[in-house]
Coordinates of C-alpha atoms and ligand atoms in Angstrom, one line a residue:
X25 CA 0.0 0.0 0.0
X26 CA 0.9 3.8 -0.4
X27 CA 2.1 6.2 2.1
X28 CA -0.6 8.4 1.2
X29 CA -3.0 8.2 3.8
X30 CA -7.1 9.3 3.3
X31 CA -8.7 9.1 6.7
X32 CA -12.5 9.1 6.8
X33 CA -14.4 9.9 9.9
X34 CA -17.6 8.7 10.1
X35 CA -20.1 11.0 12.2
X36 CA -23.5 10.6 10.1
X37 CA -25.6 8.6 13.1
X38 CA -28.3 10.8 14.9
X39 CA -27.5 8.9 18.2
X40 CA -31.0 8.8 19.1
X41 CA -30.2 7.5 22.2
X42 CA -28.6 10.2 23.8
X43 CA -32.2 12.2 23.9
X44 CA -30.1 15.2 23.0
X45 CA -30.7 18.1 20.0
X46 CA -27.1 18.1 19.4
X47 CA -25.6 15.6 16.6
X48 CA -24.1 13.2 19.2
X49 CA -20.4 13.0 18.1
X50 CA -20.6 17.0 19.5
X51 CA -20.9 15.3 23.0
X52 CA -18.1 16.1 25.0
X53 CA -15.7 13.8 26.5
X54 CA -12.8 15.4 29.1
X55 CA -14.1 18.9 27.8
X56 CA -13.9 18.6 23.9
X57 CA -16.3 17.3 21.5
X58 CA -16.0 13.5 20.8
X59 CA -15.0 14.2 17.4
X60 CA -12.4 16.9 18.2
X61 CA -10.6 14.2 20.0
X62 CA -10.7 12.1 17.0
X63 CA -10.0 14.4 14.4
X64 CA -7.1 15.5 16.9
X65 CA -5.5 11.7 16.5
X66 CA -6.0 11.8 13.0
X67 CA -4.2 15.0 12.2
X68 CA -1.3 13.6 14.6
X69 CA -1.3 10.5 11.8
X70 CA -0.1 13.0 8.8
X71 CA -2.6 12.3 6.4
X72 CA -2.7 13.4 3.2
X73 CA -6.8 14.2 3.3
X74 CA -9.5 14.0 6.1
X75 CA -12.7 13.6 4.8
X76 CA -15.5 13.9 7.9
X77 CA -18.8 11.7 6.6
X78 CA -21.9 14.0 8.3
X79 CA -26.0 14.1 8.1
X80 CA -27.8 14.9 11.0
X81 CA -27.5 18.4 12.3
X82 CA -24.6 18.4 9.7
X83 CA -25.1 22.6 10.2
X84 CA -24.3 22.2 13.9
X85 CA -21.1 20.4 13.0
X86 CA -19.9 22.4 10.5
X87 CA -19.9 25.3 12.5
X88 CA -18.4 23.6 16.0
X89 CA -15.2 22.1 13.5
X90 CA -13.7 25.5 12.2
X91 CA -10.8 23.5 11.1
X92 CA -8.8 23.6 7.3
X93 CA -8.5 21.2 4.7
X94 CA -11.6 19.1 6.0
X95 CA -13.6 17.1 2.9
X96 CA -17.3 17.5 3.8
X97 CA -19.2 14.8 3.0
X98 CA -22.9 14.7 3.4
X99 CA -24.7 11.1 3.6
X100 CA -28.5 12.5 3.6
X101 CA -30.1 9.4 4.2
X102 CA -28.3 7.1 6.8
X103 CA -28.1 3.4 5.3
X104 CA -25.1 2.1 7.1
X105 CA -21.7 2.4 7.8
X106 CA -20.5 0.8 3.8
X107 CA -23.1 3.1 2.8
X108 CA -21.4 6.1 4.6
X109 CA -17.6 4.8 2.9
X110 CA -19.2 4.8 -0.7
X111 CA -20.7 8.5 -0.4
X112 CA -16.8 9.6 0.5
X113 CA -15.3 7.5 -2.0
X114 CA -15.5 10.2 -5.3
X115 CA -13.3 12.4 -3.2
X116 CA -10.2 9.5 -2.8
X117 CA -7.7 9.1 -5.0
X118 CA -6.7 6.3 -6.1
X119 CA -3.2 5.7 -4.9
X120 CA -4.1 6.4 -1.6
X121 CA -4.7 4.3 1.5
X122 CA -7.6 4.5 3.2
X123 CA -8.3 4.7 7.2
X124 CA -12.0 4.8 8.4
X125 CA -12.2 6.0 11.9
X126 CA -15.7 6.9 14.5
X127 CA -16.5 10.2 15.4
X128 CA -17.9 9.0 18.5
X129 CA -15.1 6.7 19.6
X130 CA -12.9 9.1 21.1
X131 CA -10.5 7.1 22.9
X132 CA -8.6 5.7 20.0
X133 CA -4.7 6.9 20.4
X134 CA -1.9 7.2 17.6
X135 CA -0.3 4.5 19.0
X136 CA -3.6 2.5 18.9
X137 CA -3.5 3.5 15.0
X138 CA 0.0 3.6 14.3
X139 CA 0.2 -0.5 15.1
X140 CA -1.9 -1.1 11.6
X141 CA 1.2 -0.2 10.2
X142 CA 0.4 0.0 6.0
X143 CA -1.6 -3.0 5.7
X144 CA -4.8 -4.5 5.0
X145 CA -6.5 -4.5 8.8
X146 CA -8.7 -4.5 11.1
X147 CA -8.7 -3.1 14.4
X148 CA -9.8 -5.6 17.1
X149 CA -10.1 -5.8 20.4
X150 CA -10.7 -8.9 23.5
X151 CA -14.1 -8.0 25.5
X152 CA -15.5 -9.4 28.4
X153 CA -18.9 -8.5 27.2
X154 CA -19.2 -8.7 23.6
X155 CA -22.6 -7.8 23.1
X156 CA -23.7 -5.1 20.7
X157 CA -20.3 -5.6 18.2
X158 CA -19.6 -7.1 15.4
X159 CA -17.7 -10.4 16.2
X160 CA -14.5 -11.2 14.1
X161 CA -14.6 -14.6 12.5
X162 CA -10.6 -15.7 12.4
X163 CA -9.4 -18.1 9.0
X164 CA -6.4 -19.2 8.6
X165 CA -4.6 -16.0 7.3
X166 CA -6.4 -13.4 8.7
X167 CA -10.2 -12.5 9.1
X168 CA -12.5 -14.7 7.2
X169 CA -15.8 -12.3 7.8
X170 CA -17.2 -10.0 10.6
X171 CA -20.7 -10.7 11.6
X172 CA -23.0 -8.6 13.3
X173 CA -24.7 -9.1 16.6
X174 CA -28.2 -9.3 14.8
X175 CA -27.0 -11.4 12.1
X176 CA -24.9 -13.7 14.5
X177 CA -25.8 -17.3 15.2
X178 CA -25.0 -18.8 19.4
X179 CA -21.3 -20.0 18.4
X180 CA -20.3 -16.2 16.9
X181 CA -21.9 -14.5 19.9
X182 CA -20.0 -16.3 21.9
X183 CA -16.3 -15.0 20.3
X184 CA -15.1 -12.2 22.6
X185 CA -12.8 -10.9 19.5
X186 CA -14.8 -7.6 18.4
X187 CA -14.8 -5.1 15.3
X188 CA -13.6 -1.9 16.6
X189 CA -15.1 -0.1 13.5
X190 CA -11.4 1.2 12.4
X191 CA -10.5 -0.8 8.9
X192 CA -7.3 0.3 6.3
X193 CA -7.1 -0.6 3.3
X194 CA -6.1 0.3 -0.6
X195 CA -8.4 2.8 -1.9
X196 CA -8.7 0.7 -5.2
X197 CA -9.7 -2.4 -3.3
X198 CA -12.2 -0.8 -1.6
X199 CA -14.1 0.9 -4.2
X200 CA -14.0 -2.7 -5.7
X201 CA -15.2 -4.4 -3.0
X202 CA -18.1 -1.5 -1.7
X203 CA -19.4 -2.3 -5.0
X204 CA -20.6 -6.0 -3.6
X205 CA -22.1 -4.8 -1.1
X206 CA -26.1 -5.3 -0.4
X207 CA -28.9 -4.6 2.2
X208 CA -29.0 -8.6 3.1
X209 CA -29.2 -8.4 6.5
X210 CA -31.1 -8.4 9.8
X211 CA -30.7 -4.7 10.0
X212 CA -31.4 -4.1 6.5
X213 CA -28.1 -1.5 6.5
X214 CA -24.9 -1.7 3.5
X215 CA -22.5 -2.5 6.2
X216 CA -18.9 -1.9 6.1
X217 CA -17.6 -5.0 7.5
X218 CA -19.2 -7.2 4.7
X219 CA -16.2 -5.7 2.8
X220 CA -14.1 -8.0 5.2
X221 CA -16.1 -11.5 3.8
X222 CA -16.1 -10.6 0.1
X223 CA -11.8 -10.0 0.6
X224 CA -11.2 -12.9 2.1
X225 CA -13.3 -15.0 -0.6
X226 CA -11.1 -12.9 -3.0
X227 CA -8.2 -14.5 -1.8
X228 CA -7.1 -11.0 0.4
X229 CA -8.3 -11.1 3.7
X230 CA -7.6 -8.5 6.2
X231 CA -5.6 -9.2 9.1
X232 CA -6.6 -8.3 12.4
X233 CA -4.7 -5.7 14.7
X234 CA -5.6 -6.3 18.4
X235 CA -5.0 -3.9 21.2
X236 CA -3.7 -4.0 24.3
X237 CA -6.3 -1.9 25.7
X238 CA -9.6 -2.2 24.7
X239 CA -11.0 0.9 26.1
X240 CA -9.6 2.3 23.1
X241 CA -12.6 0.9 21.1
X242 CA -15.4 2.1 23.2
X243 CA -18.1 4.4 21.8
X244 CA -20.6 6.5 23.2
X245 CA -24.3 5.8 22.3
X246 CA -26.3 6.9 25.7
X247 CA -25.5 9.7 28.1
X248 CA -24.2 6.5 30.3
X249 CA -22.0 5.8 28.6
X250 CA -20.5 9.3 27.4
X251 CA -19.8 9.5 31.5
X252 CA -17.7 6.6 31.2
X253 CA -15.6 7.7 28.0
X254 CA -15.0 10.8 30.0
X255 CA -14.3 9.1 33.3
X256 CA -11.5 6.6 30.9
X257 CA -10.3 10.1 29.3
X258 CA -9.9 12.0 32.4
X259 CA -8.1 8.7 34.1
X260 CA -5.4 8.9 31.2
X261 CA -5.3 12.8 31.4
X262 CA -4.1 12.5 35.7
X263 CA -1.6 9.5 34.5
X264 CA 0.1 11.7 32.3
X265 CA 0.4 14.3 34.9
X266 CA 1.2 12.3 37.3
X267 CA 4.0 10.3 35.5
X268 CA 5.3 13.9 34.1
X269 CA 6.1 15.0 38.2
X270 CA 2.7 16.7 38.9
X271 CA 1.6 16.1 42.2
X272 CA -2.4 15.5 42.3
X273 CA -3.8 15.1 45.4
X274 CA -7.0 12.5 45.5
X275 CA -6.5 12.8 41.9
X276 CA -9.6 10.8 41.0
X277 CA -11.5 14.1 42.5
X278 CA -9.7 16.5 40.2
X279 CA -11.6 17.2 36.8
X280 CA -9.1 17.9 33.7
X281 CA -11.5 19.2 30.9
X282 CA -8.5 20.1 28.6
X283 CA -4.7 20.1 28.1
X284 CA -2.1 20.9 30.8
X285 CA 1.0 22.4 30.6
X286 CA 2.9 21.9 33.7
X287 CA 6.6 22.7 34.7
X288 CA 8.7 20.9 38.0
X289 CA 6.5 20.8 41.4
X290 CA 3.4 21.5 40.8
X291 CA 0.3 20.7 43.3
X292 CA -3.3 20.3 42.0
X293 CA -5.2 19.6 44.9
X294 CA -8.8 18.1 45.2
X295 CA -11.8 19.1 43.5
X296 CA -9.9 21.7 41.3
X297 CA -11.7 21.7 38.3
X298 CA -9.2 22.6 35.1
X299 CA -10.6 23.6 31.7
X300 CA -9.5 24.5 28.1
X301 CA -5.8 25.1 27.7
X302 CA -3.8 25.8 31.5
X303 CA 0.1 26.3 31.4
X304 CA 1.2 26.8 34.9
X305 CA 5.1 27.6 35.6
X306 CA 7.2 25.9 38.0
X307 CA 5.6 25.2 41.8
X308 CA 2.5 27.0 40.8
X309 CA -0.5 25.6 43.7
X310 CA -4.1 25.1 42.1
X311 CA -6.3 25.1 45.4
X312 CA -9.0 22.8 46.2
X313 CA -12.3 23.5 44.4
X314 CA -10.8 26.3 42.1
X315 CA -11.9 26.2 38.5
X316 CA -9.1 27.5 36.3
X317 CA -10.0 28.0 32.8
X318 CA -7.5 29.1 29.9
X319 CA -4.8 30.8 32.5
X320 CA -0.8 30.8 32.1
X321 CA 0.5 31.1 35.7
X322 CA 4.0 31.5 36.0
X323 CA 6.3 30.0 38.5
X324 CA 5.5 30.5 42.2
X325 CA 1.8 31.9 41.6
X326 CA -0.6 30.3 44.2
X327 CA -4.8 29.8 44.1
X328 CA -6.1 29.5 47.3
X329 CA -9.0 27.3 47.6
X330 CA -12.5 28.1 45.8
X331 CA -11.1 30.4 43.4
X332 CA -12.3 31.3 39.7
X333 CA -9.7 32.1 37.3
X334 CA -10.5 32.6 33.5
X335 CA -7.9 34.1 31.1
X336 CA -5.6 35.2 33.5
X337 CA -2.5 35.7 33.0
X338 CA 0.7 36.3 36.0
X339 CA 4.0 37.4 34.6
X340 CA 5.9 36.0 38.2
X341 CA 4.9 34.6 41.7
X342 CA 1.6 36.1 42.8
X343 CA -1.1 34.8 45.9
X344 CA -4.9 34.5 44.5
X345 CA -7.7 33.7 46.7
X346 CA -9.5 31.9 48.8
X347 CA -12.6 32.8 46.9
X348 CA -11.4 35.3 44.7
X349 CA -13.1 35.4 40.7
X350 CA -10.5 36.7 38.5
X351 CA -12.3 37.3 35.2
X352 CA -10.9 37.5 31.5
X353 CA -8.3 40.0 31.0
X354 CA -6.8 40.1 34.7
X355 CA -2.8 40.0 34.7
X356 CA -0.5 40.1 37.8
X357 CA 2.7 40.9 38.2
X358 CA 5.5 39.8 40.6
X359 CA 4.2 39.8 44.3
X360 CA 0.8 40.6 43.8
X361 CA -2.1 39.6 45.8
X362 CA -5.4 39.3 44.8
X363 CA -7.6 38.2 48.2
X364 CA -10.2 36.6 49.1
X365 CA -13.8 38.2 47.8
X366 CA -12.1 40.1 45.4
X367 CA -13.7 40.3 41.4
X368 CA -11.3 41.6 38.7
X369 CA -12.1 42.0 35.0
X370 CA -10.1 43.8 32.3
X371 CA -7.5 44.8 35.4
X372 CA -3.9 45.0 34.9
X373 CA -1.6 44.9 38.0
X374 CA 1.8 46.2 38.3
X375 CA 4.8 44.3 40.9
X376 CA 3.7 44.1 44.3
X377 CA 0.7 45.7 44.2
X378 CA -2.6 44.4 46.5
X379 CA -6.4 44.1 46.8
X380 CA -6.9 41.8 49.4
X381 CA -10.1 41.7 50.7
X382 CA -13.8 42.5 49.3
X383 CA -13.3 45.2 46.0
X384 CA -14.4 45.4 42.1
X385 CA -11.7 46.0 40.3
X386 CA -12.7 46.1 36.6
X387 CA -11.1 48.2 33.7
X388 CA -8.1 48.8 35.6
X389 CA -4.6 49.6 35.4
X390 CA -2.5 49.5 38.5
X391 CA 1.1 50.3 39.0
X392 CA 3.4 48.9 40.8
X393 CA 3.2 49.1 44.6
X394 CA -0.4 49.6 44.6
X395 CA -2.5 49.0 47.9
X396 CA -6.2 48.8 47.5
X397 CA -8.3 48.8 50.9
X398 CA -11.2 46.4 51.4
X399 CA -14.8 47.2 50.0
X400 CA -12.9 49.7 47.2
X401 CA -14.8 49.9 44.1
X402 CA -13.8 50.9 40.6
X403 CA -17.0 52.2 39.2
X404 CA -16.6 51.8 35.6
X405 CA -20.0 51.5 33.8
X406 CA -22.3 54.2 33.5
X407 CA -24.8 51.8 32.5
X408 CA -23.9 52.2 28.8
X409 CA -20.8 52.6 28.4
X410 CA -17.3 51.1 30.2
X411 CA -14.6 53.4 31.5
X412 CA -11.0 53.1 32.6
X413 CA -9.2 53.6 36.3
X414 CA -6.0 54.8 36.8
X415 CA -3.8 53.9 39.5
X416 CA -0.4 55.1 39.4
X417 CA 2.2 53.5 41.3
X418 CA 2.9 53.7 45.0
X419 CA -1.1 55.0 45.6
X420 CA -2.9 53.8 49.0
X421 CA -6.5 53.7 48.3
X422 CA -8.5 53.8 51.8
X423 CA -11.2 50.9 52.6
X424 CA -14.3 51.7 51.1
X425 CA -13.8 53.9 48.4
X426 CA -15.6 54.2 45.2
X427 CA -13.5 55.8 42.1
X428 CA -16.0 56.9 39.3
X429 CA -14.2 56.1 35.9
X430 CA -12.8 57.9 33.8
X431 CA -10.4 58.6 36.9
X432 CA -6.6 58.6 37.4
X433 CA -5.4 58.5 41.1
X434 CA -1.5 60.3 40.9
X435 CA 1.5 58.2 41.5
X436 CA 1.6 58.0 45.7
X437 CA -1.4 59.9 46.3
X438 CA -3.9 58.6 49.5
X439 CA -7.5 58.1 49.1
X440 CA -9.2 58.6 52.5
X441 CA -11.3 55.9 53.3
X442 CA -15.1 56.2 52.4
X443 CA -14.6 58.4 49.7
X444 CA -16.1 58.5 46.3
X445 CA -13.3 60.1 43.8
X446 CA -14.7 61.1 40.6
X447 CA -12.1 64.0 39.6
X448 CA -8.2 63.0 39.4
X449 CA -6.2 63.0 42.6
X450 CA -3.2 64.5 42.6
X451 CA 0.3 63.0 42.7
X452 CA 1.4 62.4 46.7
X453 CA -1.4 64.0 48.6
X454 CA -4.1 62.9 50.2
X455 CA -7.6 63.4 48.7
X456 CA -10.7 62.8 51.1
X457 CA -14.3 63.2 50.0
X458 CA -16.5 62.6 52.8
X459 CA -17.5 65.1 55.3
X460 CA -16.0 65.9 58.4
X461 CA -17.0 64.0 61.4
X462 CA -18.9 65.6 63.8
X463 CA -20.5 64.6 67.0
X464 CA -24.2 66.4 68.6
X465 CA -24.2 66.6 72.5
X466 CA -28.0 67.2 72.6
X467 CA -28.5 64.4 70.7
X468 CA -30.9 61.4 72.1
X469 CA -31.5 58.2 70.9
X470 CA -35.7 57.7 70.3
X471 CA -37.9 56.3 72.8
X472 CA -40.7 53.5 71.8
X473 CA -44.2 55.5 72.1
X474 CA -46.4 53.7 74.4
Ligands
UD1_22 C1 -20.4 -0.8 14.0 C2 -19.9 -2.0 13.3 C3 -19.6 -3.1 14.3 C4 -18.6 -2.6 15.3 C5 -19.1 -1.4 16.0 C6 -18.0 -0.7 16.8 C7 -20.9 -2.1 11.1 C8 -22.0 -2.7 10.2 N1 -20.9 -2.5 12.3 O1 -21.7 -1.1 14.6 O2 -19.0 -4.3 13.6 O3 -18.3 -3.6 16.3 O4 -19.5 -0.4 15.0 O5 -18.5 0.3 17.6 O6 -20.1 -1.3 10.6 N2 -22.6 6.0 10.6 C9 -22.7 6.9 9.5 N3 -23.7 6.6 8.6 C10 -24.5 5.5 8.7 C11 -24.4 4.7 9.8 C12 -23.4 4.9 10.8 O7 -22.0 7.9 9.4 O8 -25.3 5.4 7.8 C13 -21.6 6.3 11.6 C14 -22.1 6.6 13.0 O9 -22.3 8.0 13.2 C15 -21.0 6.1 13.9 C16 -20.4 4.9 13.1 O10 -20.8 5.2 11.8 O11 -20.0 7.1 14.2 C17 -20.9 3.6 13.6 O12 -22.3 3.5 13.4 P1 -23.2 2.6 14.4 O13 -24.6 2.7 13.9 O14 -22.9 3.1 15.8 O15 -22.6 1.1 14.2 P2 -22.7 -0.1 15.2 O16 -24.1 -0.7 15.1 O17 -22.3 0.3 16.5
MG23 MG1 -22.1 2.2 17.6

């Protein structure tokens, strides 16, 4: 066979069973779509074309995989998986080779696709419970058919060898052999894997790959069993994190719905929840029950427990949290704090500067050696449109303050506590709004009328 690989991903089936108005390879498994993970091993492979086989909600799945050099191939009317094959097979050349792989069996690695090597196979696997699969039927040099579950009689449901679904061969042989194809069959269906009887009667059976680890194989069709592709995916996901030096504590209660990027020592500890792509620098601490979502934290940085992060970005070692919501846009510098109760958004934090306890910091830019009292507020929407602080460096904002943006606060000036700033402060002095306390002698409390 040729080096010049045409992989075809079949994702036609409405999967009913899932009750869902999404096509059901758009499922998620570990935080991506079932068919992002497969398309994903595919590219890995270096193929020369991916042609993605689609019909139900085929909008909805055009429009999830933004991706380039995707062959769309619509099967309007779903008659079986040989059926799906022959609607893709005007757009493969004939020198190619030819890899069909399942949009919703996500767990299938390169190394699971890399063992069919060039040749003519199947990819099998050894199941305790067989039921539901097609069963491979062994000959003498390689697979003399594959026969359905429905179609099966007692002795081939009793063979624990299953079809995974993944088949390679020569474009040329398939075309041939999809042409003797029929709808002969408990199911009434074209099925793929009749192409595996009519080869072996020609004299060119396939030969049958089987994996180590037959999780690999495993599709989704109910919500059931999505939740144990994801539990499978997440399990490998913690390995891998684990066997690169990151320490997980109770990693089995730690959710990975993405990829990690970790230097040397880090901690994850329980119930953190990690989405989308994370890179976090050397010793970084995620706290328990934190949700960290698309963040690059460098070395040192530490979440305290319950913390939100989304986007954020710190350029050196910072402390975040406990319960602090860092929204999209937040970056912190070198010794920064951010404490507990504290929401940023859009705010941009020079070295060593603080907020932390209880503020709203959003549209900000701090300098360096910032301190920001508890309760201070930046108010920066007018209820139409947003507006930017100012805090130069070295500026000691008292507790309680609310600065009305647009509003720049000079470089060491002091904000009295309580006050509500909405003209720039001047550099090093103190600016206090509120008025001057005051005590009444004659004063008396109110008496309850009888
Ligand atoms: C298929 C195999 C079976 C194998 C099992 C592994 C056939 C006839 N049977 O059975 O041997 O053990 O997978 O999971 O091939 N699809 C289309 N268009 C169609 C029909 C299906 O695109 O007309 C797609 C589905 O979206 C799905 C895949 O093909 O991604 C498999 O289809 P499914 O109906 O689940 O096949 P099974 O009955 O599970
Ligand atoms: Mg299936």
């Amino acid at each position: 066979m040729t080096h010049k690989k045409h992989i075809i991903i079949l994702a036609a089936g409405a999967g009913t069973r899932m009750r869902s108005n999404k096509p059901k390879v758009l499922q998620p498994v570990a935080g991506r779509a079932m068919i992002e993970h497969v398309l994903a091993t595919a590219q890995a492979l270096k193929p020369n074309n991916i042609s993605i086989v689609y019909g139900y909600r085929g909008d909805q799945l055009r429009s999830h995989l933004r991706y380039e050099n995707i062959q769309w191939v619509e099967q309007t009317e779903q008659l079986g998986t040989g059926h799906a094959v022959q609607m893709a097979l005007p757009q493969i050349a004939d020198d190619e080779t030819v890899l069909v792989l399942y949009g919703d069996a996500p767990l299938i690695t390169v190394e699971d696709l890399q063992a069919l090597e060039d040749k003519r196979t199947v990819l099998t696997a050894e199941v305790d419970d067989p039921s539901g699969y097609g069963r491979i039927v062994r000959g003498k040099t390689g697979i003399e058919a594959i026969v359905e579950e429905k179609d099966a009689n007692t002795e081939q449901k009793a063979i624990q060898e299953i079809n995974s679904g993944i088949i390679q061969a020569a474009a040329t042989e398939l075309k041939q052999w999809l042409k003797q194809i029929d709808q002969n069959n408990a199911q009434g269906e074209l099925y793929l894997t009749d192409v595996i009887g009519i080869a072996a009667q020609a004299g060119q059976p396939f030969l049958p790959v089987k994996l180590q680890d037959s999780n690999s194989v495993k599709g989704a069709n109910t919500m059931q069993q999505l939740a144990e592709l994801d539990a499978i995916m997440q399990t490998r996901y913690r390995n891998s994190l684990m066997q690169s030096g990151v320490c997980l504590q109770q990693p089995e209660n730690i959710s990975i719905q993405g990829q990690i990027q970790c230097d040397a020592d880090v901690v994850i500890e329980t119930g953190a929840v990690l989405k989308g792509e994370n890179k976090f620098g050397e010793g970084v601490v995620i706290g328990a029950y934190s949700v960290i979502e698309n963040c690059q934290l460098a070395a040192g940085t530490v979440v305290e427990p319950h913390s939100v992060l989304q986007e954020v970005v710190t350029t050196g070692a910072c402390s975040i949290g406990p319960f602090a919501r860092l929204r999209p846009g937040t970056q912190l510098s070198t010794g920064c704090k951010v404490g507990n109760f504290v929401e940023t958004k859009k705010a941009i934090f020079g070295e060593n500067s603080k907020a932390s306890h209880l503020s709203y910091l959003g549209d900000a830019e701090i300098g360096d050696e910032v301190n920001i009292g508890a309760g201070t507020i930046t108010c920066n929407y007018d209820g139409v449109n947003k507006f930017k602080t100012v805090i130069e460096d070295g500026a000691f904002i008292g507790s309680d303050s609310q600065l009305v943006a647009p509003v720049t606060i000079g470089e060491n000036a002091t904000i009295g506590a309580g006050s509500t700033i909405t003209k720039d402060t001047p550099a090093n002095q103190l600016t206090v709004s509120r008025s001057r306390q005051k005590s009444i002698s004659d004063w008396q409390r109110p008496k309850k009328k009888v």
